[in-house]
GROMACS .gro file of N, CA and C in nm:
model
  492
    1UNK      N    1   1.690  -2.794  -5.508
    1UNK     CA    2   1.829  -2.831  -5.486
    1UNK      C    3   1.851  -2.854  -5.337
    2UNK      N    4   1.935  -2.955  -5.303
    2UNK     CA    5   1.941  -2.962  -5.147
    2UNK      C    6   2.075  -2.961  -5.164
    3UNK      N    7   2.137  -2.996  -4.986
    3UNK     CA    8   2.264  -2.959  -5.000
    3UNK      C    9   2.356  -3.073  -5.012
    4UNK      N   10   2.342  -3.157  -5.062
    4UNK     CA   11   2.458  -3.221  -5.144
    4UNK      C   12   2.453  -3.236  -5.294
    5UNK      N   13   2.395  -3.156  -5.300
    5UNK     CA   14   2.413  -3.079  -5.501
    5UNK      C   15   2.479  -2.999  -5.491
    6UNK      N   16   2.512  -2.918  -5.349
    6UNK     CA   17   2.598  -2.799  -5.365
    6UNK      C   18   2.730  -2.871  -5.334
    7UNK      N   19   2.733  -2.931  -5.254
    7UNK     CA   20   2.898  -3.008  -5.199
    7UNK      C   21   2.959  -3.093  -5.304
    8UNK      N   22   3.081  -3.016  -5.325
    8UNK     CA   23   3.172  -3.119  -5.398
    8UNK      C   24   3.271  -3.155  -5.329
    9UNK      N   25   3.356  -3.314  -5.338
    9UNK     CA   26   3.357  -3.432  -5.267
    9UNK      C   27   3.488  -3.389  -5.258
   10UNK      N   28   3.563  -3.282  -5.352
   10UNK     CA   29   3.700  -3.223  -5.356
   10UNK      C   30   3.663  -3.127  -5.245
   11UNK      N   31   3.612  -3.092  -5.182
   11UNK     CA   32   3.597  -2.991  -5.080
   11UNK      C   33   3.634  -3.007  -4.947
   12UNK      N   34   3.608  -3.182  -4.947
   12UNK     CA   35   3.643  -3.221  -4.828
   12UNK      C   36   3.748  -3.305  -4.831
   13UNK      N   37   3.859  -3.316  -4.928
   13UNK     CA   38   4.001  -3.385  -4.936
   13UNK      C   39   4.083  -3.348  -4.822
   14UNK      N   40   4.191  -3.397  -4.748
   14UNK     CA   41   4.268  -3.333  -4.702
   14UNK      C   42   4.451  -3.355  -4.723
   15UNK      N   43   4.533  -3.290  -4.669
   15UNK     CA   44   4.681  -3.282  -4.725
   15UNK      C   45   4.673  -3.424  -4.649
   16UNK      N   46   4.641  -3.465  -4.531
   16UNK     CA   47   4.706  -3.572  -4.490
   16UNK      C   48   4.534  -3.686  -4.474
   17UNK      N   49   4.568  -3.782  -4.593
   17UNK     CA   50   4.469  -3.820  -4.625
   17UNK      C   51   4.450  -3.999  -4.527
   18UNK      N   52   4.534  -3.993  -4.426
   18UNK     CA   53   4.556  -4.143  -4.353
   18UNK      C   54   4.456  -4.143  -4.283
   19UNK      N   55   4.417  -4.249  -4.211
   19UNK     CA   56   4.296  -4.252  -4.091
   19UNK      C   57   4.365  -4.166  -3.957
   20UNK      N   58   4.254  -4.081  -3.945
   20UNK     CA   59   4.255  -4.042  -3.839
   20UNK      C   60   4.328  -4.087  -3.728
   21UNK      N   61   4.271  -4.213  -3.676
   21UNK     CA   62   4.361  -4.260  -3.548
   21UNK      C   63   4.482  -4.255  -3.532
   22UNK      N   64   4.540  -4.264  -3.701
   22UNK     CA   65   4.712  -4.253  -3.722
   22UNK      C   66   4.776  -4.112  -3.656
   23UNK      N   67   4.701  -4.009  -3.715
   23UNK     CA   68   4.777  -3.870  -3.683
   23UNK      C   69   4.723  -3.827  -3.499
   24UNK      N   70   4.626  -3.898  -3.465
   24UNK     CA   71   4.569  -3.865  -3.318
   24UNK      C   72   4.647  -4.001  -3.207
   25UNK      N   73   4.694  -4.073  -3.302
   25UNK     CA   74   4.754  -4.169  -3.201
   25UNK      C   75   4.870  -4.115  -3.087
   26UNK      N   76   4.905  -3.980  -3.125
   26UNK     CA   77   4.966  -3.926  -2.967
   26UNK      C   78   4.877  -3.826  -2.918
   27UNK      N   79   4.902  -3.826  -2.829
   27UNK     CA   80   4.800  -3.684  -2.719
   27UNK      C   81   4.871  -3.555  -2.779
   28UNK      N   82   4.811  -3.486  -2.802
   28UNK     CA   83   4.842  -3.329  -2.854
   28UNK      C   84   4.713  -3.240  -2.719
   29UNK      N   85   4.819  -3.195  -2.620
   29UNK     CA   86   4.772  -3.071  -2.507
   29UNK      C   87   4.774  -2.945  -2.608
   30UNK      N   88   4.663  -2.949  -2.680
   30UNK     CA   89   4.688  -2.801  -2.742
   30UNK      C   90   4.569  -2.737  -2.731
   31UNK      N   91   4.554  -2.601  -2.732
   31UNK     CA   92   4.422  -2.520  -2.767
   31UNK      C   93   4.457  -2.437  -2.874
   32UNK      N   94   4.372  -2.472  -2.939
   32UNK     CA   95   4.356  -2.365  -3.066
   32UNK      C   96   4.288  -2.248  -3.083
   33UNK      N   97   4.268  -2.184  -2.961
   33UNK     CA   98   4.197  -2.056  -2.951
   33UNK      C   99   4.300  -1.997  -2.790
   34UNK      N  100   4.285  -1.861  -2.844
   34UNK     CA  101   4.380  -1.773  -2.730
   34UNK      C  102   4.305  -1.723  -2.615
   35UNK      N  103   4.360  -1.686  -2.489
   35UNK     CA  104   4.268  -1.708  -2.340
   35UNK      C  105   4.164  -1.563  -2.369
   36UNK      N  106   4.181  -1.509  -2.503
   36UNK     CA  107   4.065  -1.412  -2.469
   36UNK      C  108   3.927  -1.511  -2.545
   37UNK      N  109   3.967  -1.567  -2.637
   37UNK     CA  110   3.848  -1.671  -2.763
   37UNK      C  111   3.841  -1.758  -2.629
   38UNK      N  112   3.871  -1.825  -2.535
   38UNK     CA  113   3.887  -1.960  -2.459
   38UNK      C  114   3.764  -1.902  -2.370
   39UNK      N  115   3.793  -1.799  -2.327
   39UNK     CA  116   3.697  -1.704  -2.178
   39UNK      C  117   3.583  -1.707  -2.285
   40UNK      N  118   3.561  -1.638  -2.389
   40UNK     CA  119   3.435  -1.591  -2.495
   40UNK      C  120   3.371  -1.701  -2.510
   41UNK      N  121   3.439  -1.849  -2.545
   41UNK     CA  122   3.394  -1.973  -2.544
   41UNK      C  123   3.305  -1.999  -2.424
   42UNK      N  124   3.383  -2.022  -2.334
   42UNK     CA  125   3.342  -2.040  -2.196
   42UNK      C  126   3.228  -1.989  -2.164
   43UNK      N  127   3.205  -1.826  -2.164
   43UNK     CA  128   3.092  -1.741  -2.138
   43UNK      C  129   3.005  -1.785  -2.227
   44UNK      N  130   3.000  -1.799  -2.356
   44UNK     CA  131   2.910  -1.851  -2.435
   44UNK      C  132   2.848  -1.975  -2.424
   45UNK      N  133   2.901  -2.046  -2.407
   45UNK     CA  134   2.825  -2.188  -2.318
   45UNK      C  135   2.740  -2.152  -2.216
   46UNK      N  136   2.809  -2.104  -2.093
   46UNK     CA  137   2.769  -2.091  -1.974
   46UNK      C  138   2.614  -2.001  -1.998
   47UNK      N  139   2.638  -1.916  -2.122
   47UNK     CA  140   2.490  -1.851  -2.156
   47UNK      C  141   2.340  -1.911  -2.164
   48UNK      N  142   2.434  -2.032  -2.260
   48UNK     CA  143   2.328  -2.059  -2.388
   48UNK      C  144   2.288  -2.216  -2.305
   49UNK      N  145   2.381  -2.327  -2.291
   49UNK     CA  146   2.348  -2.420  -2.207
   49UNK      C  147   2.306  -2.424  -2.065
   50UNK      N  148   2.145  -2.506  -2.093
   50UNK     CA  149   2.066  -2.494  -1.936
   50UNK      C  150   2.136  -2.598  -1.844
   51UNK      N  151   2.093  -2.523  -1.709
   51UNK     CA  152   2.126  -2.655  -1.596
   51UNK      C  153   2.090  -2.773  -1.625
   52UNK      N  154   2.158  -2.871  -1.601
   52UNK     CA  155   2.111  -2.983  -1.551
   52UNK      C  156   2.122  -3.056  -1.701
   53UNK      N  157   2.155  -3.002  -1.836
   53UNK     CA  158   2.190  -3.033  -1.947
   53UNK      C  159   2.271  -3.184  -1.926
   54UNK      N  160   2.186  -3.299  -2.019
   54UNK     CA  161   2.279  -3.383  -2.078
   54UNK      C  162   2.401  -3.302  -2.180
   55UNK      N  163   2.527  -3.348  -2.251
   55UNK     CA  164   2.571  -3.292  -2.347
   55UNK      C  165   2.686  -3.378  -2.417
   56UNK      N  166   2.708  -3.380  -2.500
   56UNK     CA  167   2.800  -3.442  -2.587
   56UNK      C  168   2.875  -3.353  -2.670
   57UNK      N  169   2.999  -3.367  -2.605
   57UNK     CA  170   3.117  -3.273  -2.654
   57UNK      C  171   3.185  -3.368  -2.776
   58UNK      N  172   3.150  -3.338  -2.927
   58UNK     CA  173   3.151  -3.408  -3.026
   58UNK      C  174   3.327  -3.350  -3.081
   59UNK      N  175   3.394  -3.448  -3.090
   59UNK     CA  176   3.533  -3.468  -3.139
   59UNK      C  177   3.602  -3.344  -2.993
   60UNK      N  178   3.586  -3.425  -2.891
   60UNK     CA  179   3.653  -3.351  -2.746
   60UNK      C  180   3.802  -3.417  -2.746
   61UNK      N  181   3.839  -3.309  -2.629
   61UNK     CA  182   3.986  -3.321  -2.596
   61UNK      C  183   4.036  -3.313  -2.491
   62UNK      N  184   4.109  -3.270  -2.412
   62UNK     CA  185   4.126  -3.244  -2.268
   62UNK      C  186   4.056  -3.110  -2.185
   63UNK      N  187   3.979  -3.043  -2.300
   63UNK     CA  188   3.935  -2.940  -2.219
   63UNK      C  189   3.740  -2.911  -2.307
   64UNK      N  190   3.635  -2.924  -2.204
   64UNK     CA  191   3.533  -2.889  -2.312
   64UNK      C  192   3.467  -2.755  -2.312
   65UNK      N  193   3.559  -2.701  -2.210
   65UNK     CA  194   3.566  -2.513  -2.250
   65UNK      C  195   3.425  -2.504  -2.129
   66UNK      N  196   3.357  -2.559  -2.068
   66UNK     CA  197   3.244  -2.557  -1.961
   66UNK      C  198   3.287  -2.531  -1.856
   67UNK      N  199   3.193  -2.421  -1.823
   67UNK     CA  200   3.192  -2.344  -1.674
   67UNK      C  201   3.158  -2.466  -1.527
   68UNK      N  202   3.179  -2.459  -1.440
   68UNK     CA  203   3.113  -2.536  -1.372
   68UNK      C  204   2.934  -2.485  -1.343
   69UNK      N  205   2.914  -2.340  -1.327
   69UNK     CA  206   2.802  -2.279  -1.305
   69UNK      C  207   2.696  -2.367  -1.418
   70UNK      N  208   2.735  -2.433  -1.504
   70UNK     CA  209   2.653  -2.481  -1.669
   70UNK      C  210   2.562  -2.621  -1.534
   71UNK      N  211   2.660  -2.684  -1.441
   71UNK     CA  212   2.560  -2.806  -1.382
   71UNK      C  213   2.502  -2.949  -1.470
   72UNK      N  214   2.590  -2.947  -1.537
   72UNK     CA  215   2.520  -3.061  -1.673
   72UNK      C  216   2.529  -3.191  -1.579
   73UNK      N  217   2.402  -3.230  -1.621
   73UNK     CA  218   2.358  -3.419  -1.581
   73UNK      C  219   2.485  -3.454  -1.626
   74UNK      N  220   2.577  -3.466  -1.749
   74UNK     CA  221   2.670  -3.528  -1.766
   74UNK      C  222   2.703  -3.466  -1.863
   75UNK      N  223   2.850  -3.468  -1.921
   75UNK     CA  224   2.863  -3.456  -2.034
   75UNK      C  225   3.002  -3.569  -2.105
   76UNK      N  226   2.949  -3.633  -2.225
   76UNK     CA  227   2.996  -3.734  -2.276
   76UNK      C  228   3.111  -3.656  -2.373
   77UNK      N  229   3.208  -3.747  -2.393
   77UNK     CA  230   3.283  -3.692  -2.492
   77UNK      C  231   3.338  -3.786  -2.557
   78UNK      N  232   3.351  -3.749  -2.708
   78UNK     CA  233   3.328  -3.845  -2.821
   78UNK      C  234   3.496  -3.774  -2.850
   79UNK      N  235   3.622  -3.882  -2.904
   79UNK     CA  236   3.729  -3.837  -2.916
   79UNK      C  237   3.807  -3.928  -3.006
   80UNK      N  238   3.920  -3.906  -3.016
   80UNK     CA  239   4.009  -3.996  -3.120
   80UNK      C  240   4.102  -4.092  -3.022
   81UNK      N  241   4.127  -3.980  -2.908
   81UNK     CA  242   4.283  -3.992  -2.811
   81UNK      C  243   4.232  -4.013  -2.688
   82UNK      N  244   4.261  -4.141  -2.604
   82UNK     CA  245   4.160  -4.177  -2.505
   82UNK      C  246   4.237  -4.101  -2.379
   83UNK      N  247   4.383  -4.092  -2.375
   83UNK     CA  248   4.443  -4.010  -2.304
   83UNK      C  249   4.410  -3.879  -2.308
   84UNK      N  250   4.380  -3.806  -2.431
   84UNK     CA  251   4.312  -3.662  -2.387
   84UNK      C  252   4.181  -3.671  -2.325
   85UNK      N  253   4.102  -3.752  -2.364
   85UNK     CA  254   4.004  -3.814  -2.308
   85UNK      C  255   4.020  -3.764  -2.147
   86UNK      N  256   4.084  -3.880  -2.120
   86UNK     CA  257   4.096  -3.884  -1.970
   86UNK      C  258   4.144  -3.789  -1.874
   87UNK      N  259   4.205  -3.683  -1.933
   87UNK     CA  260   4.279  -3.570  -1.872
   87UNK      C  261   4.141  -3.465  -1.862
   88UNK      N  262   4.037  -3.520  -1.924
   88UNK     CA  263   3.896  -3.388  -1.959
   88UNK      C  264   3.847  -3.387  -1.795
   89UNK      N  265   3.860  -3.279  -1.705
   89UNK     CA  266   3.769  -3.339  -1.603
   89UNK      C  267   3.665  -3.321  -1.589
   90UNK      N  268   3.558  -3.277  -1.719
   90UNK     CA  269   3.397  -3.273  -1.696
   90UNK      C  270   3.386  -3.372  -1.740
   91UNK      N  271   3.417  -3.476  -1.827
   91UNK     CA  272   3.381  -3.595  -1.884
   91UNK      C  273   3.370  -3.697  -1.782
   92UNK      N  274   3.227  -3.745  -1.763
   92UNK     CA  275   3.148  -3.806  -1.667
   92UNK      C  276   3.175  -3.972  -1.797
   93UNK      N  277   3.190  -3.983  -1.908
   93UNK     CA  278   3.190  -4.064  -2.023
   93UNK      C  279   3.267  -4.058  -2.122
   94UNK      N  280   3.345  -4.139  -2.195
   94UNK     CA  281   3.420  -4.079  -2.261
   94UNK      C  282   3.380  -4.200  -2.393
   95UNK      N  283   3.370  -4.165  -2.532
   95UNK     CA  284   3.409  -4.284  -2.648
   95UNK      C  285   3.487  -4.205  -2.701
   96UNK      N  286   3.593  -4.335  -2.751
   96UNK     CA  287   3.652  -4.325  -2.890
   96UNK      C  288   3.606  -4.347  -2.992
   97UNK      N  289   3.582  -4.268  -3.112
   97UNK     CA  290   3.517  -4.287  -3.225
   97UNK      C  291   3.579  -4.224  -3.339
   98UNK      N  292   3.624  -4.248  -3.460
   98UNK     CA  293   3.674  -4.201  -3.572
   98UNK      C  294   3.542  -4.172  -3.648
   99UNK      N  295   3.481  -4.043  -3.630
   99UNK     CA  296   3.362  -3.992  -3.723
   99UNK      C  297   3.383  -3.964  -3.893
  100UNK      N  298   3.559  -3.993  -3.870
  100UNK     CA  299   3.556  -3.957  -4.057
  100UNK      C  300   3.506  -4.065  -4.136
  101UNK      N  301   3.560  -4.177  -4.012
  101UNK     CA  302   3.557  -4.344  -4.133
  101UNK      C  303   3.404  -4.366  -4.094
  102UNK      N  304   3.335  -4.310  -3.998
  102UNK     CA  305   3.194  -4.384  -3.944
  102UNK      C  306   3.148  -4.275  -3.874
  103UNK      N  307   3.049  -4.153  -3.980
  103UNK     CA  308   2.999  -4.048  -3.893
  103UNK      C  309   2.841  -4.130  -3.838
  104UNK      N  310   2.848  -4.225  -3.802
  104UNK     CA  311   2.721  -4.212  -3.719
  104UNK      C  312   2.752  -4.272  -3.594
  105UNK      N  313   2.673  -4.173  -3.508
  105UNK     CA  314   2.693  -4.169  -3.382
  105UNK      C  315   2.681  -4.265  -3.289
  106UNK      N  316   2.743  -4.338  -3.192
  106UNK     CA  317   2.732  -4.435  -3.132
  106UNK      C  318   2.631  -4.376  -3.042
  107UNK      N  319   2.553  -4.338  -3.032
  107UNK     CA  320   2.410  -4.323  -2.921
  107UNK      C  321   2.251  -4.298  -2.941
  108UNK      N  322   2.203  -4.357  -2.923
  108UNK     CA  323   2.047  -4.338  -2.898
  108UNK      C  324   1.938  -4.187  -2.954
  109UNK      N  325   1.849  -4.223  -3.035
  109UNK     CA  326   1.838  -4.085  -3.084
  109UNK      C  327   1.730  -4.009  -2.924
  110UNK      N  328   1.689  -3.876  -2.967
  110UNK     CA  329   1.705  -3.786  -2.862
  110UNK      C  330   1.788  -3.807  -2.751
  111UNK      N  331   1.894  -3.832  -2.770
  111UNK     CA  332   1.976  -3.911  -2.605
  111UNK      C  333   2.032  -3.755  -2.541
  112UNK      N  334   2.011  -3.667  -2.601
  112UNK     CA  335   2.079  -3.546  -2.550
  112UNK      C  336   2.052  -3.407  -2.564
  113UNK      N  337   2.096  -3.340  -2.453
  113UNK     CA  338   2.008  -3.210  -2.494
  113UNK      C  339   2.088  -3.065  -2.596
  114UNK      N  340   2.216  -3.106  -2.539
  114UNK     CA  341   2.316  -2.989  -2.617
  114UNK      C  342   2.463  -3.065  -2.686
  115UNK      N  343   2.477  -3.034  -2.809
  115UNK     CA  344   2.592  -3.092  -2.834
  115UNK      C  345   2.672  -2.992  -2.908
  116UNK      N  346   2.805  -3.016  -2.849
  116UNK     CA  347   2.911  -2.902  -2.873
  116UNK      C  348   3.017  -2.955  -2.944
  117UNK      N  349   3.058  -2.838  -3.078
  117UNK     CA  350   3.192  -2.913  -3.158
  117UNK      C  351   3.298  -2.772  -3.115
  118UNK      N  352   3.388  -2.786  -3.026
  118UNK     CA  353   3.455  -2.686  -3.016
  118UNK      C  354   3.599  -2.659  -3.122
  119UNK      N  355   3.638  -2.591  -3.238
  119UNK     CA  356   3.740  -2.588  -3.330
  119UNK      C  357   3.749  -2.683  -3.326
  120UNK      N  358   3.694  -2.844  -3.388
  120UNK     CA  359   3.699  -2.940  -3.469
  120UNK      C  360   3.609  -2.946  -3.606
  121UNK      N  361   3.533  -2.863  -3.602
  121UNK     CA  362   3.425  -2.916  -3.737
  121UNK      C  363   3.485  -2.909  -3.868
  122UNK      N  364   3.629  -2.825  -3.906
  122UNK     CA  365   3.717  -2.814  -3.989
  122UNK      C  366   3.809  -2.928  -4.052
  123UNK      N  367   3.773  -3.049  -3.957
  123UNK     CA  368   3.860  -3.182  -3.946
  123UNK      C  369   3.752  -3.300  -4.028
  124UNK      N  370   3.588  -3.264  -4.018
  124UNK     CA  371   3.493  -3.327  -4.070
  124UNK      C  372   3.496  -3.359  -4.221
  125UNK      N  373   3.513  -3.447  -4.261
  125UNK     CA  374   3.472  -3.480  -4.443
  125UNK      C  375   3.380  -3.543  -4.460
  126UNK      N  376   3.328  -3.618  -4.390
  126UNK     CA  377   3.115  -3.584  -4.386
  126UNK      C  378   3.038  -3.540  -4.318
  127UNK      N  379   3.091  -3.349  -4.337
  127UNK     CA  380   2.949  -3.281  -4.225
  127UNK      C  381   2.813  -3.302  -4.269
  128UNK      N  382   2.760  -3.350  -4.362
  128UNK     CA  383   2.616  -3.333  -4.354
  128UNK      C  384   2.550  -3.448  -4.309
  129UNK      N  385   2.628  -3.579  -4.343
  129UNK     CA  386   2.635  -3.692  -4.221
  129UNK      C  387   2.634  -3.684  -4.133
  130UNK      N  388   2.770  -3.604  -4.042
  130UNK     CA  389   2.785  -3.578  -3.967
  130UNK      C  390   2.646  -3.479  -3.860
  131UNK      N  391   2.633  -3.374  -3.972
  131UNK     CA  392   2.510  -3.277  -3.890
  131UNK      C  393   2.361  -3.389  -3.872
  132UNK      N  394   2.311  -3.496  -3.960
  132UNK     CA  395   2.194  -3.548  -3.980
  132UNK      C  396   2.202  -3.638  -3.825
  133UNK      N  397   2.305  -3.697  -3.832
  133UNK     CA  398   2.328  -3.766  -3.721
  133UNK      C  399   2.327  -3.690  -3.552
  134UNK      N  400   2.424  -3.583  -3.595
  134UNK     CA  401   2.367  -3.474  -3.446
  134UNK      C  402   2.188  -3.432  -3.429
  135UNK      N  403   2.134  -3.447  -3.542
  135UNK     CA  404   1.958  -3.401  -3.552
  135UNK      C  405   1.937  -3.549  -3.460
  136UNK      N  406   1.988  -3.642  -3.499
  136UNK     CA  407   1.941  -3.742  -3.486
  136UNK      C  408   1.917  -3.799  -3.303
  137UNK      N  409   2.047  -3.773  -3.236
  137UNK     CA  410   2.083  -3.772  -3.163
  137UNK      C  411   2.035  -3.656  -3.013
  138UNK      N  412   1.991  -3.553  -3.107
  138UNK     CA  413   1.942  -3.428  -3.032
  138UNK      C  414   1.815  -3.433  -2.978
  139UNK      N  415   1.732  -3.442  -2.859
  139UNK     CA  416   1.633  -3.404  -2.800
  139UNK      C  417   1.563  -3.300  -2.867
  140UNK      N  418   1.433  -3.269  -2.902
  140UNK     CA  419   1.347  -3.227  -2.966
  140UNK      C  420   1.352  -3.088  -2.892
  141UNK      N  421   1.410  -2.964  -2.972
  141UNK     CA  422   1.425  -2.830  -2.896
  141UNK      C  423   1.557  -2.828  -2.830
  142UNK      N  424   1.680  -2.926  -2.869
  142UNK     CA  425   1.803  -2.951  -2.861
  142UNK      C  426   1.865  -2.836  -2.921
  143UNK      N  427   2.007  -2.793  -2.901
  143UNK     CA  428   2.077  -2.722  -2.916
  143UNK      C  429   2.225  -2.802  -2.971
  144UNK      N  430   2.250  -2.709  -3.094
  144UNK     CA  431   2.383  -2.773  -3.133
  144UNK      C  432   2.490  -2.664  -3.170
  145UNK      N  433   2.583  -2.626  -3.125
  145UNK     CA  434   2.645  -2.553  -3.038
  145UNK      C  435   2.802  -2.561  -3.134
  146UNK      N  436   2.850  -2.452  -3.286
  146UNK     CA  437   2.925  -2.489  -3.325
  146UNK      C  438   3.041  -2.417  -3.313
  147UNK      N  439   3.145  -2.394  -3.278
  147UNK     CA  440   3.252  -2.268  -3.211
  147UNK      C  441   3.405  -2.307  -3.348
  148UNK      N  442   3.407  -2.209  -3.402
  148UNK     CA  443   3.513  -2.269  -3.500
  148UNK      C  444   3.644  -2.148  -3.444
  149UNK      N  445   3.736  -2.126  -3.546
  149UNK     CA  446   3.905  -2.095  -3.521
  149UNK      C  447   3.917  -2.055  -3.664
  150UNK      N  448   4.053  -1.967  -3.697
  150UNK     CA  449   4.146  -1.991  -3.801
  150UNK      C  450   4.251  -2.068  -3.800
  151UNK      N  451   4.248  -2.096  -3.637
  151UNK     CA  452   4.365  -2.212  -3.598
  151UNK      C  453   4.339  -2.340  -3.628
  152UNK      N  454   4.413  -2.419  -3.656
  152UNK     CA  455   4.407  -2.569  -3.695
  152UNK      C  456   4.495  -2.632  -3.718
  153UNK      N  457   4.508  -2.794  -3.722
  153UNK     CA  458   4.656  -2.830  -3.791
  153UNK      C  459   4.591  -2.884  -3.928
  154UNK      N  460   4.699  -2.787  -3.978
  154UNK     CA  461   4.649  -2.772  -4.143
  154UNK      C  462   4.615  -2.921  -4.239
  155UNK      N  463   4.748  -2.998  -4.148
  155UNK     CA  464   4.724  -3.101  -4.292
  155UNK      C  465   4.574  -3.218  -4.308
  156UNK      N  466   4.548  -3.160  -4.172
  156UNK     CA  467   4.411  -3.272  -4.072
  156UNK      C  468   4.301  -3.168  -4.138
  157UNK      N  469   4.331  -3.056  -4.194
  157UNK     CA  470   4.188  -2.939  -4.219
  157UNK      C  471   4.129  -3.021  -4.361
  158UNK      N  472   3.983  -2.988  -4.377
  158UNK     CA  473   3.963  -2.981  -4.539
  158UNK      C  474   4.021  -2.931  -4.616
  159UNK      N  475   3.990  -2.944  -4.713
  159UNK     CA  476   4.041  -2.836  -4.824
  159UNK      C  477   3.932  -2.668  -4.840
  160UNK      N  478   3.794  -2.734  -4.789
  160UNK     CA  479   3.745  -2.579  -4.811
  160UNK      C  480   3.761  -2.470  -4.659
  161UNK      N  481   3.783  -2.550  -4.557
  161UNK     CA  482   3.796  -2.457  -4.489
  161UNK      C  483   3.944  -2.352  -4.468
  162UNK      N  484   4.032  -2.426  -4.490
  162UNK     CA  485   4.162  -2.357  -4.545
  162UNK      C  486   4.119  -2.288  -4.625
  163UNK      N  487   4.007  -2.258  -4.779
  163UNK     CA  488   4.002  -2.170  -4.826
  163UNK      C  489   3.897  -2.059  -4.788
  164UNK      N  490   3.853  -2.078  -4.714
  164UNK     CA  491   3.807  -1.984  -4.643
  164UNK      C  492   3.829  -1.853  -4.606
   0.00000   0.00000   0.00000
């Protein structure tokens, strides 16, 4: 059995079933984790990601939670909202990409060494697309880096992670 014998397709429905770009078409300054989870984030990167790290902050926002001490060659960020985008100030790169309608990745496979989903992976309705494509994308001995919440805006969540 692999794992899309286990996934059912009702799992990943959501209350607000429009394209993405519709509900991200304004900038939302929000964090969904509180300054003690934000610091824990932070430290946890700063742990686990080496200097000098390429990285791709997968469904980013105005903040990719990175220390400056981390030193990354760059880090790209893949987003909905080009204005949160632009407010990110580690983002050396920025795309817009809707991964719900088109989870494959606009970049080069091994193109990177660490890739980070900070409280977005709850918004995904093809993670295993989604994850094949981060393999894909990842440097051999790559790191993929997943930080989730109970926070979210609900109607943008799946259906299984709400039941969670």
């Amino acid at each position: 059995m692999n794992i899309e014998d286990m996934i059912k397709k009702e799992h990943f429905v959501r209350d607000d079933d429009r394209p993405d770009p519709v509900f991200y078409q304004k900038a939302r300054f929000v964090n969904h984790l509180d300054s003690l989870a934000l610091s824990t984030v932070e430290d946890l990167y700063a742990r686990l990601i080496p200097k000098g790290s390429r990285i791709l902050d997968l469904m980013a926002s105005h903040d990719s939670h990175l220390k400056s001490a981390i030193e990354p060659s760059a880090v790209v960020g893949l987003g909905l909202n080009q204005e949160e985008l632009d407010a990110n100030p580690v983002l050396t790169q920025t795309v817009v990409h809707d991964l719900n309608a088109d989870p494959q990745l606009p970049f080069d496979d091994n193109e990177f060494d660490v890739v980070i989903n900070t409280v977005s992976i709850d918004y995904v309705v093809h993670p295993v697309e989604l994850f094949r494509e981060v393999r894909r994308i990842l440097k051999p001995k790559g790191l993929f880096i997943v930080v989730f919440s109970n926070r979210m805006f609900p109607p943008q969540a799946v259906y299984i992670w709400k039941k969670l």
